[in-house]
Amino acid sequence: MDSAEEASTAVGGGARLGALPLGMLDNAPVGIAVVHGPDHRLLYVNAAYRAMFGSRPLGRPFLQTFGDLAQSGYDLLTGQVMDTGEPAVLAEAPITVDYPDTGRQERYFSISIFPVTMEDGAPAVLSMMLDVTDRVDAAQRRQALQRYSTLVRAGALVEWTASPADGSVRWSRGWQEITGQQPEEYLGHGWLDAVAPDDRPGLEAAWVTAVTQDTDLFEHTFRVRMHDGTYRRFHVHAVPVREDGTVVEWTGICTDVERRWREQRRGDLSTRASAAISDATRIDDVLTALVRVVVPELADACAAHLVPGTEVGGTGPRSDVERVAWTGREDLALTPPPPPWDRSAARDVFARPVHRTFPPGRPPADLFPSDTVRWLRANRVNSVVVAPLTVEGSVAAVLTAAVCGEREPLDRDDVALLTGMLDRIQPVVDAVAEFQRTKHVASALQHSLLGRLPEVPGLCLAGRYRSSPTSAEVGGDWYDAFTVDGAVMLAIGDIAGHDLAAAIAMSQLRNMLRAFAVDRPQDPQEVLRRLDSAVARSGEYQGTATSVLARIAPGPDDSWRVTYSVAGHPPPLLVLPDGDTRFLEEAHDLLLGLDPGAPRSSAVEPLPPGATLLLYTDGLVEHASEPLDTGLDRLARHCAAMADTPLDRFCDRLLTELPVAGNDDITLIALRPAP
């Protein structure tokens, strides 16, 4: 057995066509070959095939195995059969290669090419070949060559030959018809003028490398400007023609692969979009992920805007459209101006996709408001698509994409691709909307469990609650404030868990703490001890909880004093009017639920006029990637800079300006004596 036969056994001997072992074809009286994969690797040849063409290495792409093949269209026909599933038959087809018995020669074969399926379901192509050279006379040979050329031209729009020295084109058939270039324009290197400017440098460099390094195969995909000014993608497939081992010319074909490329891009972008948004629980995250998929693959700039009035668009008082995501090429001039539409205008204008194409930097004056038109002009935008995203029949968001400069404008296929991507993410958006609805209900329930803050002369109080963005369940965070015997009782707590059981336990704990505090307002530590004991004896809650109870009452000199006790909770923060800060850590004891019999302590701190006492839950300071002290220090620095900020604004800025982990509820309550 020679090396080719050994390779055949190693590469294809164990393979099967469906249930048929390839080895059963070894002794067939006609030559049989099987290729598979996108580069048409030769998987199997039988004995008759080896007798015809000699030892050919298996496991390599077809054009590498047959580097001596003069005619370049056979690999193309193989690809067509594999892609379309339609067989091809060639009668008396010429094949010029180095034959084992006669050397380089032209012979004629009847060839049948069939699509087949391997045992694992992978597509492949089987070719059957019969040598009919002895039956073909001169006239038949001319007819056979004409049939071959016609068949090749049906799939390859352009044939060409080029110089082996510098790669300049000597002859071409079909290039003039598709580009409008005359021979005197495209011969030599003039054909590059019809290649898209962005693709030209890469194609030229790859072609020079192929010619100068004497490679056996050149392949490249690039865009060609058609005679009507549009662009289409072509794939070039070229091989060197050798005589006595010397390259005498290059011959190649260019095939139109625009449709195949668009189908592949559609699938790739849809898959990437689905993967990017798979874990999103907020519409902002969904849209941000989507615009990053669109740029730069499909467009040069992309923005997403929310339309208020739906679950995903928000339910606040704002009526204007809000931009929530934007990305663009680094060289674009400035960021687009804010969206100029109000809610009703956006719903009317973008109820269906809008697609406009125009010369670079010359948009119609009435396309958008003047600020947006100026941005389109400054960035030489040539096309715009605005596609709506709907929830339950209403426009909830709009996606805007733009292409700039000499890049091919967005066309109908691109509009279909954008709307298709939106359709593909629709189930995720619907799920986000349902999540938001559930979250709103849970948030309303949570706020109903947080009592109204009392009005106390000489004191300002403010409380805030922000639910976890990743959960639609009621949480275990809570705060409370009430007055007893002229004193204000502030309480805050956190129960482990984020479900209905945690919410029920939280409500019970809060109510019991208030009852015990009314009974013993002078002793916060005793209140927490009794609360711990009551929870343990009831047996209704088996988890742990943290809490802070603080009593704020006038002192003997009419100043305010804080008596506090902490049960495993982050320490209260005291912010003095001059910006000095101090965590109150003198009365810090075990969590509730660990040891009901453990003693508890309390401590007293003066509360000067204008000072701020802040109680908060761990969602404000904890990050999984850093020590708790880092979060506490950050909180202290931030509060110090806001020492004289009005208390409501003080609390709002804590929620909006501090970097939080984003996966936990945040609850805080603050108190400040009047200056």
XYZ file of C-alpha atoms in Angstrom:
675
model
C 0.000 0.000 0.000
C 1.491 3.376 -1.038
C 1.324 6.561 1.043
C -1.846 7.801 -0.673
C -3.614 4.537 0.014
C -2.485 4.678 3.636
C -3.810 8.248 3.887
C -7.091 7.097 2.371
C -7.414 4.423 4.995
C -6.500 6.840 7.801
C -8.660 9.748 6.710
C -11.687 8.208 5.062
C -11.531 4.509 5.724
C -13.711 4.632 8.814
C -16.163 7.225 7.478
C -19.655 6.361 6.312
C -22.165 7.798 3.883
C -25.248 7.447 6.046
C -25.086 3.790 6.967
C -22.811 2.862 4.022
C -19.076 2.432 4.796
C -16.929 4.314 2.274
C -14.693 1.256 2.041
C -17.392 -0.526 0.031
C -16.632 1.853 -2.870
C -12.952 0.883 -3.086
C -13.392 -1.516 -6.013
C -15.995 0.433 -8.012
C -15.124 0.559 -11.766
C -15.398 4.385 -11.910
C -13.355 6.947 -10.049
C -15.058 8.127 -6.840
C -14.034 10.970 -4.548
C -15.714 12.501 -1.500
C -15.048 16.039 -0.228
C -16.483 17.723 2.874
C -16.306 20.939 4.861
C -16.338 24.577 3.719
C -12.888 24.277 2.113
C -13.815 21.000 0.363
C -11.223 18.766 1.970
C -10.642 15.512 0.144
C -11.964 12.831 2.487
C -11.886 9.695 0.326
C -10.834 8.388 -3.101
C -11.163 4.815 -4.413
C -8.682 2.713 -6.342
C -9.989 3.738 -9.790
C -9.643 7.425 -8.847
C -6.019 6.888 -7.762
C -5.333 5.073 -11.006
C -6.618 8.091 -12.950
C -4.957 10.906 -11.014
C -2.152 9.263 -9.065
C -1.355 9.689 -5.389
C -3.236 12.691 -4.006
C -2.919 13.603 -0.311
C -6.149 13.406 1.626
C -7.292 15.664 4.445
C -6.325 18.834 2.562
C -8.487 21.380 0.691
C -9.303 20.226 -2.842
C -7.340 23.014 -4.535
C -4.244 22.167 -2.510
C -4.545 18.486 -3.347
C -5.002 19.394 -7.028
C -2.596 22.324 -7.227
C -1.769 21.298 -10.814
C -5.374 21.568 -12.024
C -5.546 24.043 -14.910
C -9.314 24.551 -14.878
C -10.416 26.557 -11.841
C -14.147 25.933 -11.929
C -14.441 22.402 -10.590
C -14.055 23.428 -6.980
C -16.683 26.119 -7.569
C -19.120 23.528 -8.941
C -18.461 21.354 -5.909
C -19.338 24.277 -3.670
C -22.525 24.961 -5.614
C -23.660 21.360 -5.220
C -22.893 21.461 -1.499
C -24.699 24.792 -0.995
C -27.762 24.182 -3.171
C -28.197 20.427 -2.755
C -28.673 20.149 -6.546
C -26.496 17.596 -8.427
C -24.415 18.607 -11.459
C -23.519 16.482 -14.500
C -20.686 17.281 -16.914
C -20.419 15.349 -20.138
C -16.955 15.118 -21.751
C -15.458 17.743 -19.438
C -11.759 18.645 -19.902
C -9.327 18.173 -17.009
C -5.685 19.189 -17.355
C -3.425 17.880 -14.556
C -0.191 15.938 -14.120
C -1.292 12.358 -14.819
C 0.764 9.490 -13.341
C 1.412 7.746 -16.699
C 1.601 10.566 -19.281
C 2.529 13.718 -17.341
C 0.648 16.992 -17.883
C -2.117 16.437 -20.398
C -5.699 17.325 -21.180
C -8.143 14.445 -20.827
C -11.931 14.259 -20.939
C -14.267 12.818 -18.341
C -17.961 12.342 -17.772
C -18.493 13.631 -14.247
C -21.506 13.347 -11.930
C -21.414 15.409 -8.733
C -23.947 14.574 -5.980
C -24.734 16.017 -2.541
C -24.454 13.361 0.182
C -24.689 13.230 3.960
C -22.120 11.672 6.260
C -23.059 9.417 9.149
C -22.854 12.336 11.595
C -25.203 14.440 9.452
C -22.478 16.681 7.981
C -22.944 17.618 4.284
C -20.475 16.317 1.728
C -20.141 15.919 -2.054
C -19.456 12.707 -3.972
C -17.996 12.830 -7.501
C -18.090 9.913 -9.973
C -15.682 10.147 -12.934
C -15.324 8.104 -16.111
C -12.434 8.727 -18.558
C -13.934 9.187 -22.059
C -10.876 10.747 -23.751
C -10.638 8.008 -26.406
C -14.222 8.685 -27.519
C -13.889 12.435 -27.894
C -12.825 13.875 -31.276
C -11.720 17.451 -32.010
C -15.217 18.816 -32.567
C -16.492 17.188 -29.409
C -13.577 18.644 -27.508
C -14.471 22.176 -28.606
C -18.079 21.579 -27.611
C -16.996 20.119 -24.278
C -14.813 23.137 -23.527
C -17.676 25.456 -24.416
C -20.087 23.520 -22.149
C -17.584 23.682 -19.308
C -17.033 27.413 -19.717
C -20.778 28.083 -19.906
C -21.462 26.063 -16.780
C -18.663 27.763 -14.883
C -19.840 31.219 -15.976
C -23.333 30.429 -14.718
C -21.950 30.317 -11.185
C -18.857 32.507 -11.506
C -19.662 35.930 -12.891
C -16.043 36.811 -13.582
C -13.101 34.836 -14.982
C -9.637 36.318 -15.249
C -5.931 35.674 -15.714
C -3.047 37.645 -14.246
C 0.694 38.049 -14.572
C 2.816 35.834 -12.286
C 5.291 38.683 -11.887
C 3.209 41.493 -10.406
C -0.362 40.144 -10.353
C -1.600 42.598 -12.999
C -4.747 41.416 -14.791
C -4.174 40.368 -18.420
C -7.670 39.271 -19.406
C -11.122 39.110 -17.859
C -14.594 37.997 -18.826
C -17.534 39.461 -16.928
C -15.810 42.307 -15.055
C -16.983 44.951 -17.515
C -20.580 43.734 -17.329
C -20.811 44.037 -13.535
C -18.668 47.162 -12.918
C -19.015 49.177 -16.130
C -15.205 49.491 -16.385
C -13.817 49.271 -19.909
C -10.854 46.925 -20.578
C -8.432 49.836 -20.698
C -9.690 50.793 -17.230
C -9.602 47.435 -15.457
C -6.547 45.760 -17.060
C -3.324 45.894 -15.086
C -4.269 47.091 -11.609
C -7.116 49.373 -12.654
C -9.707 46.830 -11.470
C -8.904 47.907 -7.908
C -10.706 51.202 -8.598
C -13.990 49.283 -8.586
C -13.285 47.714 -5.184
C -14.869 49.395 -2.143
C -12.351 51.872 -0.655
C -12.478 50.260 2.792
C -11.728 46.812 1.329
C -9.061 47.889 -1.156
C -5.951 47.974 1.093
C -6.567 44.532 2.582
C -7.312 42.927 -0.795
C -4.289 44.491 -2.468
C -1.937 43.432 0.329
C -3.259 39.861 0.328
C -2.970 39.594 -3.473
C 0.618 40.890 -3.517
C 1.527 38.369 -0.807
C -0.019 35.484 -2.774
C 1.840 36.394 -5.957
C 5.241 37.103 -4.409
C 5.245 34.105 -2.062
C 4.157 31.620 -4.723
C 1.202 30.243 -2.770
C -0.976 27.437 -4.142
C -4.328 29.091 -3.494
C -5.646 32.634 -3.104
C -9.070 33.381 -1.625
C -10.536 36.676 -0.475
C -13.951 38.306 -0.053
C -14.420 41.968 -0.898
C -17.034 44.474 -2.066
C -17.301 45.565 -5.694
C -18.979 48.736 -6.950
C -21.532 47.651 -9.500
C -22.314 49.607 -12.662
C -25.353 51.158 -10.932
C -23.265 52.460 -8.011
C -24.361 49.854 -5.468
C -21.940 47.437 -3.806
C -21.999 43.642 -3.713
C -19.634 41.153 -2.128
C -17.589 38.828 -4.304
C -15.350 35.933 -3.402
C -12.198 35.437 -5.463
C -10.793 31.956 -5.913
C -7.443 31.815 -7.779
C -4.653 29.295 -8.385
C -1.263 29.526 -10.133
C -0.872 27.710 -13.474
C 2.473 25.933 -13.647
C 4.580 24.597 -16.515
C 7.602 22.502 -15.596
C 7.230 23.729 -12.025
C 7.229 27.417 -13.013
C 4.192 29.671 -12.566
C 3.268 31.008 -15.999
C 0.079 32.809 -14.983
C -2.629 33.047 -12.354
C -6.201 32.129 -13.218
C -9.210 32.805 -11.060
C -12.923 33.299 -10.755
C -14.988 35.825 -8.815
C -18.383 34.706 -7.577
C -21.204 36.855 -6.220
C -21.641 35.830 -2.552
C -23.738 38.800 -1.435
C -26.830 36.747 -0.670
C -24.887 34.070 1.182
C -22.930 36.728 3.104
C -26.104 38.544 4.146
C -27.746 35.345 5.318
C -24.676 34.451 7.336
C -24.428 37.963 8.792
C -28.102 37.907 9.696
C -27.607 34.690 11.628
C -24.389 35.873 13.275
C -25.802 39.229 14.405
C -29.016 37.659 15.665
C -27.030 35.095 17.627
C -24.746 37.779 19.082
C -27.733 39.935 20.018
C -29.448 37.029 21.748
C -26.279 36.152 23.662
C -25.638 39.769 24.665
C -29.070 40.261 26.209
C -29.584 36.788 27.653
C -28.949 37.894 31.257
C -30.502 41.360 31.058
C -33.252 42.225 33.526
C -33.604 45.914 32.597
C -34.592 47.367 29.254
C -31.632 49.795 29.479
C -29.249 46.829 29.575
C -31.032 45.147 26.663
C -30.768 48.248 24.479
C -27.154 48.965 25.465
C -26.159 45.434 24.495
C -28.032 45.723 21.213
C -26.418 48.980 20.035
C -22.987 47.456 20.709
C -23.854 44.592 18.382
C -25.021 46.951 15.626
C -21.801 49.048 15.664
C -19.537 48.644 13.757
C -20.815 45.527 11.995
C -23.944 47.085 10.544
C -23.658 50.839 11.135
C -21.247 53.589 12.205
C -23.502 54.941 14.958
C -26.462 53.610 16.874
C -28.649 55.008 19.656
C -31.597 53.682 21.632
C -34.334 55.824 23.154
C -37.032 54.951 25.675
C -40.569 56.200 25.165
C -42.297 56.844 28.538
C -45.669 55.376 29.305
C -45.004 51.620 29.119
C -43.584 49.211 31.655
C -40.179 49.334 29.993
C -40.385 53.038 29.207
C -41.018 54.096 32.768
C -44.057 55.473 34.530
C -42.647 58.712 35.872
C -43.931 62.183 35.118
C -41.527 62.800 32.231
C -43.185 62.973 28.816
C -40.106 63.359 26.621
C -38.116 60.550 25.027
C -34.936 59.564 26.870
C -31.730 58.275 25.244
C -30.471 55.295 27.257
C -27.768 53.876 24.974
C -25.366 55.234 22.370
C -22.249 54.008 20.607
C -20.388 55.208 17.533
C -17.061 55.267 15.739
C -14.322 57.131 17.582
C -13.860 59.632 14.758
C -17.457 60.826 14.743
C -17.923 64.517 15.487
C -19.518 64.878 18.902
C -22.403 62.899 20.368
C -25.831 63.249 18.752
C -28.058 65.906 20.339
C -30.741 64.805 22.810
C -33.831 63.271 21.200
C -36.132 66.058 20.045
C -39.432 64.158 20.194
C -41.973 64.018 22.958
C -43.854 60.826 23.765
C -46.778 61.373 21.405
C -44.549 62.440 18.508
C -42.318 59.392 18.900
C -45.309 57.058 18.863
C -46.790 58.735 15.793
C -43.572 59.059 13.770
C -42.020 55.692 14.601
C -45.034 53.423 14.644
C -43.270 51.694 11.724
C -39.623 51.649 10.572
C -38.247 54.804 8.916
C -35.520 54.403 6.267
C -33.884 57.316 4.448
C -30.860 57.354 2.098
C -29.201 60.524 0.784
C -25.805 61.826 -0.418
C -23.160 61.931 2.365
C -23.711 64.934 4.631
C -26.799 66.124 2.732
C -29.858 64.911 4.678
C -33.270 66.384 3.848
C -33.895 69.445 6.000
C -37.261 68.070 7.117
C -35.975 64.625 8.094
C -35.268 65.535 11.735
C -35.179 68.756 13.798
C -32.382 71.192 13.033
C -29.961 70.069 15.789
C -30.095 66.478 14.579
C -29.746 67.496 10.922
C -26.610 69.490 11.784
C -25.136 66.382 13.413
C -25.960 64.308 10.326
C -24.211 66.882 8.145
C -21.138 67.146 10.373
C -20.606 63.383 10.258
C -21.421 63.009 6.540
C -24.216 60.552 7.285
C -25.611 58.945 4.124
C -28.462 56.835 5.524
C -30.600 56.454 8.638
C -32.905 53.741 9.942
C -35.232 54.227 12.901
C -36.924 51.012 14.059
C -39.561 50.789 16.819
C -39.676 48.267 19.644
C -43.198 47.618 20.860
C -44.639 46.185 24.051
C -48.284 45.121 23.995
C -48.908 47.166 20.857
C -47.321 50.411 22.082
C -43.976 51.860 21.029
C -41.733 51.437 24.064
C -38.357 52.259 22.497
C -36.781 53.239 19.183
C -33.449 52.106 17.761
C -31.670 54.543 15.427
C -28.764 53.478 13.185
C -26.690 55.648 10.845
C -23.972 55.036 8.252
C -21.431 57.727 7.363
C -19.141 58.802 4.525
C -18.400 56.493 1.615
C -19.511 53.339 3.378
C -22.378 51.670 1.532
C -25.680 53.072 2.810
C -28.142 51.085 4.850
C -30.507 49.315 2.449
C -33.751 47.376 2.661
C -31.953 44.221 3.717
C -30.353 46.151 6.578
C -33.756 47.468 7.639
C -35.062 43.910 7.621
C -32.022 42.808 9.625
C -32.534 45.509 12.281
C -36.231 44.813 12.617
C -35.473 41.098 12.654
C -33.041 41.603 15.540
C -35.740 43.529 17.411
C -38.217 40.739 16.703
C -35.720 38.205 17.987
C -35.262 40.027 21.296
C -39.009 40.616 21.663
C -39.483 37.649 24.045
C -36.722 39.052 26.267
C -38.282 42.508 26.183
C -41.686 41.049 27.042
C -40.089 39.178 29.931
C -38.419 42.399 31.102
C -41.770 44.188 30.931
C -43.384 41.448 32.991
C -40.460 41.619 35.432
C -40.908 45.381 35.715
C -44.642 45.020 36.350
C -43.987 42.476 39.091
C -41.233 44.674 40.468
C -43.522 47.687 40.617
C -46.081 45.680 42.567
C -43.385 44.391 44.939
C -41.978 47.903 45.360
C -45.427 49.306 46.122
C -45.964 46.560 48.698
C -42.529 47.189 50.201
C -43.210 50.905 50.539
C -46.570 50.168 52.134
C -44.686 48.297 54.855
C -42.455 51.316 55.516
C -44.344 53.677 57.801
C -44.742 57.396 57.237
C -42.099 59.501 58.906
C -43.328 61.614 61.841
C -43.144 65.394 61.877
C -41.070 66.520 64.864
C -40.420 70.208 65.594
C -36.714 70.968 65.404
C -35.857 67.745 63.521
C -35.731 66.912 59.826
C -36.218 63.254 58.793
C -35.859 61.551 55.413
C -36.064 57.892 54.352
C -35.306 56.110 51.097
C -35.820 52.601 49.753
C -34.525 51.260 46.436
C -35.211 47.666 45.499
C -32.698 45.333 43.905
C -32.675 45.664 40.088
C -32.191 41.901 39.778
C -35.197 40.786 41.817
C -38.937 41.340 41.526
C -39.618 39.927 45.000
C -40.396 41.820 48.192
C -37.199 42.123 50.205
C -36.231 42.014 53.864
C -34.914 45.595 54.224
C -36.976 47.988 56.328
C -36.881 51.190 58.341
C -39.202 52.799 60.848
C -39.545 56.080 62.738
C -42.038 57.013 65.444
C -42.289 59.185 68.564
C -42.574 58.023 72.170
C -42.698 60.401 75.171
C -41.173 63.311 73.259
C -38.352 61.210 71.809
C -37.906 59.957 68.248
C -37.189 56.248 67.740
C -35.284 55.417 64.544
C -34.984 51.785 63.490
C -33.538 49.988 60.485
C -33.060 46.318 59.752
C -32.277 43.632 57.202
C -33.604 40.068 57.176
C -31.785 37.389 55.178
C -33.730 36.407 52.067
C -35.546 38.037 49.201
C -38.968 36.457 49.003
C -42.405 36.477 50.568
C -41.178 34.651 53.681
C -38.548 37.344 54.256
C -41.168 40.062 53.768
C -43.520 38.447 56.292
C -40.701 38.027 58.818
C -39.622 41.606 58.230
C -43.142 42.900 58.896
C -43.443 40.842 62.096
C -40.003 41.922 63.313
C -40.735 45.565 62.641
C -44.084 45.449 64.444
C -42.613 43.657 67.472
C -39.721 46.108 67.694
C -42.140 49.050 67.664
C -44.246 47.437 70.421
C -41.206 46.722 72.628
C -39.823 50.231 71.994
C -43.082 51.864 73.072
C -42.933 49.782 76.264
C -39.245 50.491 77.049
C -38.241 53.604 75.057
C -35.365 54.467 77.406
C -33.403 51.269 76.692
C -32.694 50.437 73.007
C -30.460 47.515 74.050
C -33.283 45.986 76.101
C -35.672 46.361 73.171
C -33.325 44.411 70.889
C -32.763 41.749 73.574
C -36.499 41.213 74.026
C -36.960 41.160 70.248
C -34.267 38.490 69.855
C -35.846 36.380 72.599
C -39.366 36.743 71.192
C -38.285 35.672 67.700
C -36.459 32.635 69.093
C -39.406 31.513 71.234
C -41.987 31.958 68.474
C -40.100 29.610 66.154
C -41.708 31.242 63.103
C -38.450 32.521 61.640
C -35.297 30.407 61.582
C -32.922 32.838 59.870
C -30.814 35.754 61.051
C -31.465 39.470 60.991
C -29.622 42.692 61.713
C -30.991 45.879 63.206
C -30.177 49.270 64.697
C -32.423 51.039 67.185
C -31.682 54.662 68.084
C -33.498 56.989 70.496
C -33.096 60.707 69.772
C -34.225 62.906 72.671
C -33.475 66.400 74.011
C -30.680 66.558 76.602
C -30.590 68.689 79.770
C -29.157 71.650 77.852
C -31.822 71.457 75.120
C -29.347 69.778 72.739
C -30.169 66.397 71.201
C -28.646 63.085 72.276
C -28.623 59.696 70.561
C -28.874 56.470 72.536
C -28.317 53.536 70.211
C -27.821 49.776 70.100
C -26.612 47.733 67.116
C -27.401 44.049 66.419
C -24.907 42.926 63.783
C -25.812 45.801 61.459
C -23.466 48.275 59.705
C -22.703 51.061 62.203
C -24.643 54.343 62.163
C -22.753 57.286 60.642
C -22.611 60.674 62.343
C -21.840 63.588 59.971
C -21.001 66.840 61.754
C -21.757 70.265 60.241
C -18.055 70.928 59.551
C -17.749 67.700 57.483
C -16.155 65.585 60.177
C -17.584 62.028 60.215
C -17.589 59.220 62.753
C -19.090 55.722 62.742
C -20.885 54.909 66.018
C -19.352 51.572 66.986
C -19.385 51.529 70.806
C -22.554 49.431 71.120
C -22.165 46.711 68.508
C -23.440 43.205 69.383
C -24.450 39.908 67.760
C -26.979 39.498 64.988
C -30.535 38.708 65.977
C -31.181 34.976 65.913
C -27.690 33.760 66.902
C -27.838 33.736 70.720
C -31.024 35.114 72.318
C -29.415 34.974 75.753
C -26.386 37.091 74.880
C -26.192 40.498 76.626
C -26.655 43.663 74.577
C -25.248 47.137 75.069
C -26.090 50.724 74.251
C -24.134 53.967 73.962
C -24.916 57.678 74.013
C -23.676 60.314 71.541
C -24.400 64.051 71.402
C -26.153 65.192 68.228
C -25.209 68.855 67.565
C -27.488 71.165 65.575
C -26.942 70.684 61.833
C -25.362 67.225 62.324
C -26.740 64.253 60.377
C -27.402 60.780 61.787
C -27.539 58.173 59.003
C -28.791 54.591 59.335
C -28.477 52.378 56.232
C -28.460 48.754 55.049
C -25.473 46.919 53.613
C -26.597 47.317 49.975
C -25.234 50.870 50.155
C -21.673 49.863 51.059
C -21.035 46.189 50.272
C -19.226 44.952 47.146
C -18.218 41.327 46.670
C -14.850 42.396 45.217
C -13.696 44.596 48.111
C -13.530 44.632 51.934
C -16.459 46.183 53.789
C -14.155 48.872 55.227
C -13.579 50.188 51.699
C -17.294 50.749 51.213
C -17.639 52.353 54.643
C -14.757 54.746 53.964
C -16.304 55.686 50.628
C -19.633 56.396 52.330
C -17.972 58.581 54.969
C -16.059 60.625 52.377
C -19.161 61.132 50.273
C -21.262 62.204 53.241
C -18.553 64.566 54.481
C -18.705 66.429 51.163
C -22.493 66.808 51.568
C -22.568 67.849 55.240
C -24.573 71.008 54.509
C -26.737 69.552 51.710
C -30.493 69.600 52.463
C -31.465 66.241 53.919
C -33.755 65.098 51.088
C -31.092 65.946 48.533
C -28.478 64.335 50.786
C -30.370 60.994 50.644
C -31.083 61.217 46.926
C -27.417 61.765 46.112
C -26.391 58.755 48.178
C -28.577 56.574 45.943
C -27.506 58.138 42.656
C -23.828 58.943 43.184
C -22.376 56.102 45.252
C -21.098 53.099 43.239
C -23.235 50.237 44.539
C -23.102 46.529 43.701
C -26.606 46.698 42.228
C -27.760 43.246 43.376
C -29.253 44.123 46.767
C -31.940 46.373 48.198
C -30.807 49.714 49.642
C -32.600 51.275 52.597
C -31.587 54.359 54.537
C -33.073 56.788 57.023
C -31.508 60.059 58.156
C -32.219 62.594 60.884
C -30.849 66.129 61.354
C -31.537 68.671 64.126
C -32.234 72.147 62.830
C -29.156 74.437 62.983
